[in-house]
CSV table of C-alpha atoms and ligand atoms in Angstrom, one decimal:
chain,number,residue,atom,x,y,z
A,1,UNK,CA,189.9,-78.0,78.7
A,2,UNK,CA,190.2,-75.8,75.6
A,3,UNK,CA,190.0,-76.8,71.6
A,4,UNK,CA,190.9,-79.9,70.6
A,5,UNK,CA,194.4,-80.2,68.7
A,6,UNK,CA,193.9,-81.9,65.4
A,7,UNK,CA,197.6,-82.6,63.5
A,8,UNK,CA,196.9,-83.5,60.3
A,9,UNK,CA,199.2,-85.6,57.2
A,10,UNK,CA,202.5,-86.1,59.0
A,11,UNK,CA,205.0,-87.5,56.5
A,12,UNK,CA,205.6,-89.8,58.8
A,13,UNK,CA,203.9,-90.4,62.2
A,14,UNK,CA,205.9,-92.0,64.2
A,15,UNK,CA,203.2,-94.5,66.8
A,16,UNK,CA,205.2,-96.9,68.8
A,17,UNK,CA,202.3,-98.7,68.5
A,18,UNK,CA,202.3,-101.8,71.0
A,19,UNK,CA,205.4,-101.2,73.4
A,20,UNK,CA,203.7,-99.8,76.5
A,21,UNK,CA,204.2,-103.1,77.8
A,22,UNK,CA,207.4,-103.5,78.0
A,23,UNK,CA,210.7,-101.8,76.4
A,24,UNK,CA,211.4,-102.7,73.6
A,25,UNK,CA,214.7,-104.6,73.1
A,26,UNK,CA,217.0,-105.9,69.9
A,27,UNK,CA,215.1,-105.3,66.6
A,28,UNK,CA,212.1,-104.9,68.5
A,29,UNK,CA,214.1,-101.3,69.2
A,30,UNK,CA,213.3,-100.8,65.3
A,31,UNK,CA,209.9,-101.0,64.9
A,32,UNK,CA,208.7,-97.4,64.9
A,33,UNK,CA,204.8,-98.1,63.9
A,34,UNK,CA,205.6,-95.5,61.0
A,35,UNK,CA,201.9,-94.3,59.3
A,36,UNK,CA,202.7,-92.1,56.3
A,37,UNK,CA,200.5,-89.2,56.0
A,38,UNK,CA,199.8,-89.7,59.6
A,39,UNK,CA,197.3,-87.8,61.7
A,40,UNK,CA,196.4,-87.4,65.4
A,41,UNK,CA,193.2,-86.1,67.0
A,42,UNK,CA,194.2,-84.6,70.4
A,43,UNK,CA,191.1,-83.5,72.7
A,44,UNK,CA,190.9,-83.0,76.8
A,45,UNK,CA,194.3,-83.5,77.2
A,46,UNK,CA,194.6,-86.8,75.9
A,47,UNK,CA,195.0,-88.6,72.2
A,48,UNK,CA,191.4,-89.6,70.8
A,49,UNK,CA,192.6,-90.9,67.7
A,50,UNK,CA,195.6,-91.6,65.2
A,51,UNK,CA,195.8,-92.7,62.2
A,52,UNK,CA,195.8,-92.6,58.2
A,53,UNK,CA,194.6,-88.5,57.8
A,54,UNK,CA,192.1,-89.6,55.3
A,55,UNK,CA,190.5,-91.9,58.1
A,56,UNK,CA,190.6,-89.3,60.4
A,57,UNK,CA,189.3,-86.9,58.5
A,58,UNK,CA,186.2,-88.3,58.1
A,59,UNK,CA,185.9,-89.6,61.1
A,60,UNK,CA,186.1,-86.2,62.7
A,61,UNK,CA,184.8,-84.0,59.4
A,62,UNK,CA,181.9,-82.2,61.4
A,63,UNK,CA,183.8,-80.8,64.3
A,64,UNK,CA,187.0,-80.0,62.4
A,65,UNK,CA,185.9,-76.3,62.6
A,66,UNK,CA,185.8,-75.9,66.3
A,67,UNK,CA,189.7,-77.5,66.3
A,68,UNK,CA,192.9,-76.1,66.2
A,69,UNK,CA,194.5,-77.7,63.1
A,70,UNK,CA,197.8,-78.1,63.0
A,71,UNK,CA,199.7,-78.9,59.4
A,72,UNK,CA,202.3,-81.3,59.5
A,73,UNK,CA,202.5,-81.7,55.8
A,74,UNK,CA,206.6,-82.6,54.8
A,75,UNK,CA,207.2,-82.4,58.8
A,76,UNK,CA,208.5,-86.1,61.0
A,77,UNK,CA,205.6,-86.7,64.2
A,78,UNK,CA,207.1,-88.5,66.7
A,79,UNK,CA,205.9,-88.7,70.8
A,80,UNK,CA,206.7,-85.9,72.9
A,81,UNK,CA,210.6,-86.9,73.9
A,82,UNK,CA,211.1,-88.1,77.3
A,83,UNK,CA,214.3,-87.1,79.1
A,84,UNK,CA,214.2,-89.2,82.0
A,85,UNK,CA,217.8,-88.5,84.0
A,86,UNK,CA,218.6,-84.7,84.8
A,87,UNK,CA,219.7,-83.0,87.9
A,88,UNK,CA,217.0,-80.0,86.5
A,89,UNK,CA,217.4,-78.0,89.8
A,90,UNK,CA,220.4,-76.2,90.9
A,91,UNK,CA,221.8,-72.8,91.3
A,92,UNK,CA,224.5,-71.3,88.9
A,93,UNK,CA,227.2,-72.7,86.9
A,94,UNK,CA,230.7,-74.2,86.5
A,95,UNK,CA,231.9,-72.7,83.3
A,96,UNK,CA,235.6,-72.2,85.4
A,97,UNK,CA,235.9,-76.2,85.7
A,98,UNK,CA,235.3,-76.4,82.1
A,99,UNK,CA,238.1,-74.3,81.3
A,100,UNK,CA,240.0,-76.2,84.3
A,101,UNK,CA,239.7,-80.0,82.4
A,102,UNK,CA,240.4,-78.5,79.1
A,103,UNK,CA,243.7,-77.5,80.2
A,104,UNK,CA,244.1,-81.6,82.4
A,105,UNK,CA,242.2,-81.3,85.8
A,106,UNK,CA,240.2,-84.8,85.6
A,107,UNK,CA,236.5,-84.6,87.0
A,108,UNK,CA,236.9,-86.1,90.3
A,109,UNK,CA,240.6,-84.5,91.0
A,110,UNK,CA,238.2,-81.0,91.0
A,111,UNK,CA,235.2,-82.2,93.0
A,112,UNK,CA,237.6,-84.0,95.4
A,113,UNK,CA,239.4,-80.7,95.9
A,114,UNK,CA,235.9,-79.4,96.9
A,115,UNK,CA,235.0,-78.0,93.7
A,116,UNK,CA,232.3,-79.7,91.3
A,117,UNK,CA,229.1,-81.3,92.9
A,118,UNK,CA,230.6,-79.7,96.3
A,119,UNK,CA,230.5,-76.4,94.4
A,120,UNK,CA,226.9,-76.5,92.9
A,121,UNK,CA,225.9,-77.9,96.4
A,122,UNK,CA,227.2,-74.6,97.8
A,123,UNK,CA,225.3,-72.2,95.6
A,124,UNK,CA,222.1,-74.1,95.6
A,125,UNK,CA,222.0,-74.4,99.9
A,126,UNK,CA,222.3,-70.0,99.1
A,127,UNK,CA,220.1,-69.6,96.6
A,128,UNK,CA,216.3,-69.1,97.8
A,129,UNK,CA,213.4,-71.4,97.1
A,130,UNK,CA,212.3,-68.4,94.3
A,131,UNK,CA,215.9,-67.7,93.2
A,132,UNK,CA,215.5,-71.9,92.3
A,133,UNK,CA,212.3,-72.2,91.0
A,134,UNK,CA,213.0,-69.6,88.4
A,135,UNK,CA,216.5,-70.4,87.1
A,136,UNK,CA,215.0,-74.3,86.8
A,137,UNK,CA,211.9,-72.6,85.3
A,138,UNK,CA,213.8,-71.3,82.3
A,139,UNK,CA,215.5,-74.5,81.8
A,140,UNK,CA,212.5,-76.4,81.7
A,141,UNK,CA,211.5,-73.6,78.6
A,142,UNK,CA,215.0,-74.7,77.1
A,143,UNK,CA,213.5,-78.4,77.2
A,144,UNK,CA,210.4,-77.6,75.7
A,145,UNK,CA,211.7,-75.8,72.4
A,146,UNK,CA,214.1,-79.0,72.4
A,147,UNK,CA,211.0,-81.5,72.1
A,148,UNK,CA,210.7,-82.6,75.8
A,149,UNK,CA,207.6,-83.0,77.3
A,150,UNK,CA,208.5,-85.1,80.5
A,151,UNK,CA,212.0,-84.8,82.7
A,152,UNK,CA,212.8,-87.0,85.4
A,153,UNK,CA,214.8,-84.3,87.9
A,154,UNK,CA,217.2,-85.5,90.6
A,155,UNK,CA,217.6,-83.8,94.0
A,156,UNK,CA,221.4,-83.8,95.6
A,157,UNK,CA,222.8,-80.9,95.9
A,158,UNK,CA,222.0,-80.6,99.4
A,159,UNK,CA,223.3,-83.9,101.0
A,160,UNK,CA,220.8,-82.3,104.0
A,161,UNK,CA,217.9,-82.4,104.8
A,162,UNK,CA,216.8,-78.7,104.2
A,163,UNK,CA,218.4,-78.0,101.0
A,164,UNK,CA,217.2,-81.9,99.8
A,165,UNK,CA,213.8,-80.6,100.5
A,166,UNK,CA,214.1,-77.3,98.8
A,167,UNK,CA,215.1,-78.8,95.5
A,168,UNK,CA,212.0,-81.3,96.1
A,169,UNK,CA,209.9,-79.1,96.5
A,170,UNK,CA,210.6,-77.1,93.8
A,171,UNK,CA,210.6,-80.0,91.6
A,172,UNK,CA,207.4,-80.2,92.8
A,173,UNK,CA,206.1,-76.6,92.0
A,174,UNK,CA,207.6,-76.9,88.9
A,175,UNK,CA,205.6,-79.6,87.7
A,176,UNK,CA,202.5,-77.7,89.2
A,177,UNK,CA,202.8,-74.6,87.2
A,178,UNK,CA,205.4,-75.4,84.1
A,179,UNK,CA,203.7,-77.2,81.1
A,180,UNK,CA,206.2,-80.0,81.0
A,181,UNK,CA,205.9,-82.9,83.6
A,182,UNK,CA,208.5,-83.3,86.1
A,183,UNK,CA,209.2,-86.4,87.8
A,184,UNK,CA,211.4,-86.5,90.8
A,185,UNK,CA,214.0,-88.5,92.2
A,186,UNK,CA,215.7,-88.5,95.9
A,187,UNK,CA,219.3,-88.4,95.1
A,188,UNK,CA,220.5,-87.3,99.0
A,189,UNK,CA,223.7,-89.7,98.1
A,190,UNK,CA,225.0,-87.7,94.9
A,191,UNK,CA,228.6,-87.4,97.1
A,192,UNK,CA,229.8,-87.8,100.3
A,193,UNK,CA,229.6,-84.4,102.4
A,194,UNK,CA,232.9,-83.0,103.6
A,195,UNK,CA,231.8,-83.2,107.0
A,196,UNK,CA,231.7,-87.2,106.6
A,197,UNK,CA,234.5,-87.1,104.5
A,198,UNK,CA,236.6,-89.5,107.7
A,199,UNK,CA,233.3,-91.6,108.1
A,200,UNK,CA,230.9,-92.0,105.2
A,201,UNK,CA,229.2,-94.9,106.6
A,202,UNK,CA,227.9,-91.9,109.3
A,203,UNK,CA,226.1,-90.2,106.4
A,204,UNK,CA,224.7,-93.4,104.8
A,205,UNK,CA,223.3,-93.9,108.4
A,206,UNK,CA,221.8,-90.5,108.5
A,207,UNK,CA,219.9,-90.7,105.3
A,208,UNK,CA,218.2,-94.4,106.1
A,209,UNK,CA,217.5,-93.6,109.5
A,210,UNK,CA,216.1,-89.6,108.6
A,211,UNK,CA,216.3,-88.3,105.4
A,212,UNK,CA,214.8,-91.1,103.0
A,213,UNK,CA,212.4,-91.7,105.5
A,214,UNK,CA,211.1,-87.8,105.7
A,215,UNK,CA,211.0,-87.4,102.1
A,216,UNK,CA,208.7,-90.7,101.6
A,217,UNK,CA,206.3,-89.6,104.7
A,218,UNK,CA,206.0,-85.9,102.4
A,219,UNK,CA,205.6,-88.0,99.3
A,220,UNK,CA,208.5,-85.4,97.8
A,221,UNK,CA,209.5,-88.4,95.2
A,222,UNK,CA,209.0,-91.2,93.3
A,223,UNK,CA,212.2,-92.5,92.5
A,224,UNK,CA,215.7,-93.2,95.0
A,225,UNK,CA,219.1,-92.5,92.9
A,226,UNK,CA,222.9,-93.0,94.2
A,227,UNK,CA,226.0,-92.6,92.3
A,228,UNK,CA,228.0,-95.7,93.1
A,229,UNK,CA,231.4,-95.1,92.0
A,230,UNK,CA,235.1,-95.6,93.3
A,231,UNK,CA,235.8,-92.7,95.8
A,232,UNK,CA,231.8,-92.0,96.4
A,233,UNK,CA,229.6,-94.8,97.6
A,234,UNK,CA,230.4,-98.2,97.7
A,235,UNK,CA,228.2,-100.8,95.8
A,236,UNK,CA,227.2,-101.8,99.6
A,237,UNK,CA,226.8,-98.6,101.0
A,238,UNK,CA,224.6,-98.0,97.9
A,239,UNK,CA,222.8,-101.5,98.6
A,240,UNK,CA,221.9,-99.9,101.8
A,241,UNK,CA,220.4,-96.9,100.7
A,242,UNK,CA,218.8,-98.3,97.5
A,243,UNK,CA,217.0,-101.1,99.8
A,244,UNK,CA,216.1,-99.0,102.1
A,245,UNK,CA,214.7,-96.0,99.6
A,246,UNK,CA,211.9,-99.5,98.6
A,247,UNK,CA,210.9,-100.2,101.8
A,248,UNK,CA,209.7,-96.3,101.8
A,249,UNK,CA,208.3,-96.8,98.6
A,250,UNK,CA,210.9,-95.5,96.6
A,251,UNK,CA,212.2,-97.0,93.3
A,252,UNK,CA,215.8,-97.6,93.0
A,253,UNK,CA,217.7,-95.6,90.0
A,254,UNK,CA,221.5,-96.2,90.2
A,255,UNK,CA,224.5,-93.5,88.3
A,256,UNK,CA,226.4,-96.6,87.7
A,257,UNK,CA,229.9,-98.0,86.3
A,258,UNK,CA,230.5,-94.0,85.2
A,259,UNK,CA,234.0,-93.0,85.4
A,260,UNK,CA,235.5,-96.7,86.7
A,261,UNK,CA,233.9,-100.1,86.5
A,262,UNK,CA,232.3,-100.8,90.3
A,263,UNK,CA,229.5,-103.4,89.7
A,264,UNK,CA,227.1,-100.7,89.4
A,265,UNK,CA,225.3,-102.7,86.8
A,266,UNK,CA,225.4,-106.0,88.8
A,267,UNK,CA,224.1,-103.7,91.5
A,268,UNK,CA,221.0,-102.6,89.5
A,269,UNK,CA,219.3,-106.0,88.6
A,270,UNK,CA,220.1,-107.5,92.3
A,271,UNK,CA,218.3,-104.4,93.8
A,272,UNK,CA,215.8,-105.1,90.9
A,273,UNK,CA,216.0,-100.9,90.1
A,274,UNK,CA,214.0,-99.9,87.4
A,275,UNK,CA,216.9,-97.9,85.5
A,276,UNK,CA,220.6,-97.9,85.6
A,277,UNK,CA,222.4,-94.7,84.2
A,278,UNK,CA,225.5,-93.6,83.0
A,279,UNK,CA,227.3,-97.8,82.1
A,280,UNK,CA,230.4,-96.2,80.2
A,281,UNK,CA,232.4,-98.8,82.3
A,282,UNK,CA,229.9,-101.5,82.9
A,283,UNK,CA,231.8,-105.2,83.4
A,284,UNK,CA,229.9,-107.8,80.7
A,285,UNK,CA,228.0,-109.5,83.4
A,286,UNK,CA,226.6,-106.8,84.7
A,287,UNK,CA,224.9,-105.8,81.4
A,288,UNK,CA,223.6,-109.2,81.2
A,289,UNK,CA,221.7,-109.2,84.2
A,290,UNK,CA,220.3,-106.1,83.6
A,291,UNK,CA,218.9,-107.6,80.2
A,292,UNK,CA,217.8,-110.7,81.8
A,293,UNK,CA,216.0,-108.4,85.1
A,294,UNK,CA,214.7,-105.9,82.4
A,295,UNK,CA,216.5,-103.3,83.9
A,296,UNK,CA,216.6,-100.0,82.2
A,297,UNK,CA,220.0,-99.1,80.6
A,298,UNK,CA,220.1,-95.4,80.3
A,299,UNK,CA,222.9,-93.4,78.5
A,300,UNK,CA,224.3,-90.4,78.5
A,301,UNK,CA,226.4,-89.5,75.3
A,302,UNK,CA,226.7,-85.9,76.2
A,303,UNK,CA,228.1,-86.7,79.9
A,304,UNK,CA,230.9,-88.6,78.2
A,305,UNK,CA,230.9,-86.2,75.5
A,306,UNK,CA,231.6,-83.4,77.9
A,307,UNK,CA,234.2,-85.1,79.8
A,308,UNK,CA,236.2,-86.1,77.0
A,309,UNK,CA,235.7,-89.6,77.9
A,310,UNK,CA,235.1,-92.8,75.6
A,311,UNK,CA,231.0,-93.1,75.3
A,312,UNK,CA,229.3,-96.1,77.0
A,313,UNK,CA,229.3,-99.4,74.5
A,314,UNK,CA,225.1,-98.3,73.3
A,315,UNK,CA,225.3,-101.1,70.4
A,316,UNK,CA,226.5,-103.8,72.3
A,317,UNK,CA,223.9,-103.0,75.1
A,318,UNK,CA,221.1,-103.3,72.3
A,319,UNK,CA,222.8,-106.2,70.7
A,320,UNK,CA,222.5,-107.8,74.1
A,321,UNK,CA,219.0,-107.0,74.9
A,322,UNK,CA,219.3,-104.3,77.8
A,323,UNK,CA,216.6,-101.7,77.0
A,324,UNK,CA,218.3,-99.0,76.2
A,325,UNK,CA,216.7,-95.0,76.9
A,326,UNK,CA,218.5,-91.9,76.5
A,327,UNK,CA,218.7,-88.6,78.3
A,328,UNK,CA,220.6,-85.6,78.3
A,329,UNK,CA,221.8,-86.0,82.5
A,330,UNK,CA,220.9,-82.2,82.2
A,331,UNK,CA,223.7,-80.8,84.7
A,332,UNK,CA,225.9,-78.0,85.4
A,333,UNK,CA,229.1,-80.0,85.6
A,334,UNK,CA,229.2,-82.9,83.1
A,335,UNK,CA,226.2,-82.2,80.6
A,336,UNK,CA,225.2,-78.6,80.8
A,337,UNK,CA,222.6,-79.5,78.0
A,338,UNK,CA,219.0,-79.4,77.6
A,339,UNK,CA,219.2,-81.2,73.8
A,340,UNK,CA,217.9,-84.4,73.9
A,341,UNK,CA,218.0,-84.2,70.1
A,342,UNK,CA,221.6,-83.5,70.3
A,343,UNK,CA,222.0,-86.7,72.3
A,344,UNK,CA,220.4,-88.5,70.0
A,345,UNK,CA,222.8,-87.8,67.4
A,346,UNK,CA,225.5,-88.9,69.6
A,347,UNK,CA,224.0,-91.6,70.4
A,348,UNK,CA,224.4,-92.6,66.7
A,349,UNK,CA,227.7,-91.3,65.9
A,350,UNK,CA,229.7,-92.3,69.1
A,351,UNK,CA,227.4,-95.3,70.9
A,352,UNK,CA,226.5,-97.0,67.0
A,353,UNK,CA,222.8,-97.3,67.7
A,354,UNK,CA,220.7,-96.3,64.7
A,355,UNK,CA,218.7,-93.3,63.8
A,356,UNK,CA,215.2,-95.5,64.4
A,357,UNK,CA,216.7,-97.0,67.8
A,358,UNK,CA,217.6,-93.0,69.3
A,359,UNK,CA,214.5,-92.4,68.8
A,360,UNK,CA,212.8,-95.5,70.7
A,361,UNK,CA,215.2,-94.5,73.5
A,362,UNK,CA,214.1,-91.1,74.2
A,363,UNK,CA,210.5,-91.7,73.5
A,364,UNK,CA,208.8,-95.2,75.0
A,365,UNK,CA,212.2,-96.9,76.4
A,366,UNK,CA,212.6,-93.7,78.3
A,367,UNK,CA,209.4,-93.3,79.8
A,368,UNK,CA,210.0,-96.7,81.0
A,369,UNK,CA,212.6,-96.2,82.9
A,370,UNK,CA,210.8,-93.8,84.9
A,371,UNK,CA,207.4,-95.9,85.2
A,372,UNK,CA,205.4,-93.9,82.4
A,373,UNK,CA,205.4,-96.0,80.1
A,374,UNK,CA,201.6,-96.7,80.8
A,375,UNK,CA,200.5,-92.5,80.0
A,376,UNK,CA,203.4,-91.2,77.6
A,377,UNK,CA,206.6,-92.0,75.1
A,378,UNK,CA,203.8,-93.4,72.3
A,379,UNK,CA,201.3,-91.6,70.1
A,380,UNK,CA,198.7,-94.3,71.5
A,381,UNK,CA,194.3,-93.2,72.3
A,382,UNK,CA,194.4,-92.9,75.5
A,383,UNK,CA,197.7,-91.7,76.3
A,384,UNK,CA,198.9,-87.8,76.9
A,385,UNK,CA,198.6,-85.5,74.2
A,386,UNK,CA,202.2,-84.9,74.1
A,387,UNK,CA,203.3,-84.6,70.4
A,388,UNK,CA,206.9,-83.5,69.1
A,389,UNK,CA,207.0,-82.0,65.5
A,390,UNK,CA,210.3,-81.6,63.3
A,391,UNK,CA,210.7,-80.1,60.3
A,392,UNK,CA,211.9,-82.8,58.8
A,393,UNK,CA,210.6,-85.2,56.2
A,394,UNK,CA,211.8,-88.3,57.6
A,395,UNK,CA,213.3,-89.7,60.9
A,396,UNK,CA,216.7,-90.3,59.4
A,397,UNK,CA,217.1,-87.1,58.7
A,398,UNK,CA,216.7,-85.8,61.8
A,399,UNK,CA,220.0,-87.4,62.4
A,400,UNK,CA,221.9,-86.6,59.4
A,401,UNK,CA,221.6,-83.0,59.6
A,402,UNK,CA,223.0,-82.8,62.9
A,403,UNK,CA,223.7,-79.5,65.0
A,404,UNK,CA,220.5,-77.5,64.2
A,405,UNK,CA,217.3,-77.3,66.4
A,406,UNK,CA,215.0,-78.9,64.0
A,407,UNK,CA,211.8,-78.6,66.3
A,408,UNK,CA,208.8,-76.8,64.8
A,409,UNK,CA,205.4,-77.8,67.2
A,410,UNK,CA,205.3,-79.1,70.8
A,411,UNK,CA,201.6,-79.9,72.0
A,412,UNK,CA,201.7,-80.7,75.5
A,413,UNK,CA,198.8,-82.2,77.5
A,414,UNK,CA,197.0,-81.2,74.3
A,415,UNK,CA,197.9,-77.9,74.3
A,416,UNK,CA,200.3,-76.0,71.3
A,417,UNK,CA,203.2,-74.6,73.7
A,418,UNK,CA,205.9,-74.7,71.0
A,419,UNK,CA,204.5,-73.1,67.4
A,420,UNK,CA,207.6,-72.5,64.4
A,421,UNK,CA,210.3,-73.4,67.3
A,422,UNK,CA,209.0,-70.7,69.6
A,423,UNK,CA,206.9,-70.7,73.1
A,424,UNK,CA,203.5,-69.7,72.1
A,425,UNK,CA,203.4,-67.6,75.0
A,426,UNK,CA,205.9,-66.2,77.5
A,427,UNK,CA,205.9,-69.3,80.0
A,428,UNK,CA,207.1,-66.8,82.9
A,429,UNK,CA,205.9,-66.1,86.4
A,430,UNK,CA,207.8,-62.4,86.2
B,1,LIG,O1,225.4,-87.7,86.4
B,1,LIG,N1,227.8,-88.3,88.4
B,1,LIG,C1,227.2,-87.6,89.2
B,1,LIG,N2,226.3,-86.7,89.0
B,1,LIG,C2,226.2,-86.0,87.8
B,1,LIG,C3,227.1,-84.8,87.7
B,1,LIG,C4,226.7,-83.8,88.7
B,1,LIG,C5,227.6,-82.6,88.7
B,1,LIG,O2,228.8,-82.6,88.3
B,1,LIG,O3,227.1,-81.5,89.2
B,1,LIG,C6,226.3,-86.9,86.6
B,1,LIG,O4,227.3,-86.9,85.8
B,2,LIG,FE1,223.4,-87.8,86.5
């Protein structure tokens, strides 16, 4: 399994100590399980041991030669970062639309005139299984030299059953051969097909009766995801296909209350999904069911960010006691980013939450909301070896010097992929 990873006097080591559990909520968001001069002992894969460097140093003092030893002296420790919303696999790029909205076209007014999802669903049905892999391949190197470890990735830009599988299966591949782990997500209902445009209810029928079906039998994901918003699917149409994604085995996810408040967030604790995303225009009760269910709030400052719209109320969500995780919603039309960190800092300036709470979100409170909670998102013995290192002194800092890449190792499954912000090797199949 190759050398074992020792990093060794972390200014701070960030632990998380205690919260595989359950997310953490309110304060409980706060409590980082800092160890100054911090160390971790990563062998096989997995963590063998963290704590004070002294302690560890003498604990492991005779094998210390055999190890790879990696100095975080001055440098912030934290888990690998979990993003756990993207749409990780498509083909090509919208950089037109972008130019469109900043001169007025409104999101929906261009995917409604057949442009936006419609127009990445087209490229990806045209782009080969390679072509895919490879574009999604590089991205996923983008992820790693931002501190991700894990990404949750969405199918739906097919909205067929061919094209649904393609992206599934190399979701799948990808999580076979690239370091990072990917987790995957049936998200068939991402929007209506133009074909159904007259009779949506016709393509809800086709992906209970056929689609979710096929992709449980070929165990192609985990997760079942539909954006439920005014002019897509209807909070019952995506009670149907949630529902019916559990009898299958699939856990709901829901892209809810986005662009106009449609009881998304209602829709998520009834359903009992394990994560609701998006929330910019979640209605009061809604959030308070999903913080008496549990339910996973996940935002997405660079989504509202990108489309110039008011972010999603993070604070009062936390103030509440929804668990709140945060993710980049990796996309070519509203978050063409791959920075978690960046979203982190967003997160703080436009959402309110603090520099300690971004950091719960997109390490344990994330890997919640896509069931991991149990293997990654803490620096914990037994879980992954998936570390993050920053050259930064301190975990506020990370946040006040915003704008700059401040990642210096990734160890992944115990292995150094990142070393002084770079890939170690060439992570390439060419
Ligand atoms: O999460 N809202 C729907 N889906 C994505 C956007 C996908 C796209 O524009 O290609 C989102 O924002
Ligand atoms: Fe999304």
């Amino acid at each position: 399994m190759g050398k074992a990873v020792f990093i060794r006097n972390a200014a701070q080591l960030i632990t998380l100590k205690g919260s595989s559990t359950a997310p953490l909520v309110k304060e409980g968001m706060s409590e980082l399980g800092i160890i100054k001069n911090g160390s971790v002992w990563v062998e096989d894969g997995i963590i063998q041991a963290v704590g004070k460097d002294e302690v560890l140093f003498e604990k492991f003092a005779v094998r210390i030669e055999q190890a790879e030893v990696v100095d975080a002296t001055g440098k912030l420790v934290t888990p690998g970062l979990v993003d756990p919303h993207t749409h990780l696999v498509f083909a090509g790029s919208r950089e037109t639309e972008f130019n469109m909205r900043l001169k007025g076209a409104t999101y929906m007014e261009i995917m409604n005139a057949g442009g936006g999802i419609h127009a990445t669903t087209k490229r990806t049905k045209l782009a080969t299984h390679d072509e895919l892999f490879q574009e999604s391949f590089e991205r996923l190197n983008q992820f790693l030299l931002h501190g991700v470890t894990t990404v949750e990735a969405k199918s739906g830009y097919g909205m067929e059953w061919e094209t649904e599988r393609k992206q599934l299966e190399v979701a799948k591949q990808l999580n076979e051969l690239h370091p990072i782990d990917v987790v995957s997500t049936f998200m068939g209902a991402h929007a209506v097909p133009k074909e159904y445009k007259d009779n949506p209810d016709d393509f809800v029928k086709l992906l209970v009766k056929e689609i979710i079906p096929k992709v449980s039998e070929l165990r192609l994901a985990e997760f079942n995801d539909v954006f439920c918003e005014k002019g897509v699917f209807t909070p019952e149409q995506a009670r149907t296909i949630l529902e019916t994604g559990k009898v299958y085995g699939l856990t709901a996810k829901i892209h809810a209350d986005e662009i106009e408040p449609f009881e998304g967030a209602e829709l998520a604790a009834k359903v009992g999904a394990i994560s609701a995303d998006h929330l910019l225009k979640a209605s009061e009760k809604g959030l308070r069911a999903m913080a008496e269910k549990g339910v996973v709030g996940v935002l997405l400052p660079g989504t509202a960010y990108f489309l110039m719209a008011e972010s999603a109320n993070g604070r009062h969500m936390v103030d509440l006691g929804v668990p709140v995780a945060l993710s980049t919603d990796c996309n070519p039309g509203s978050s063409p980013t791959v920075s978690l960190p960046f979203m982190m800092n967003l997160a703080c300036l436009k959402m309110g939450l603090t520099p300690a709470e971004v950091i719960t979100a997109a390490t344990i409170n994330a890997a919640h909301a896509i069931g991991r909670a149990s293997i990654i998102g803490s620096l914990e013995e037994r879980k992954k070896g998936d570390v993050t290192i920053f050259n930064v002194e301190n975990y506020m800092k990370l946040q006040y010097l915003y704008g700059v890449n401040h990642i210096d190792t990734v160890i992944k499954n115990g292995r150094v992929v990142v070393k002084g912000g770079r890939l170690v090797e060439k992570l390439s199949l060419s």
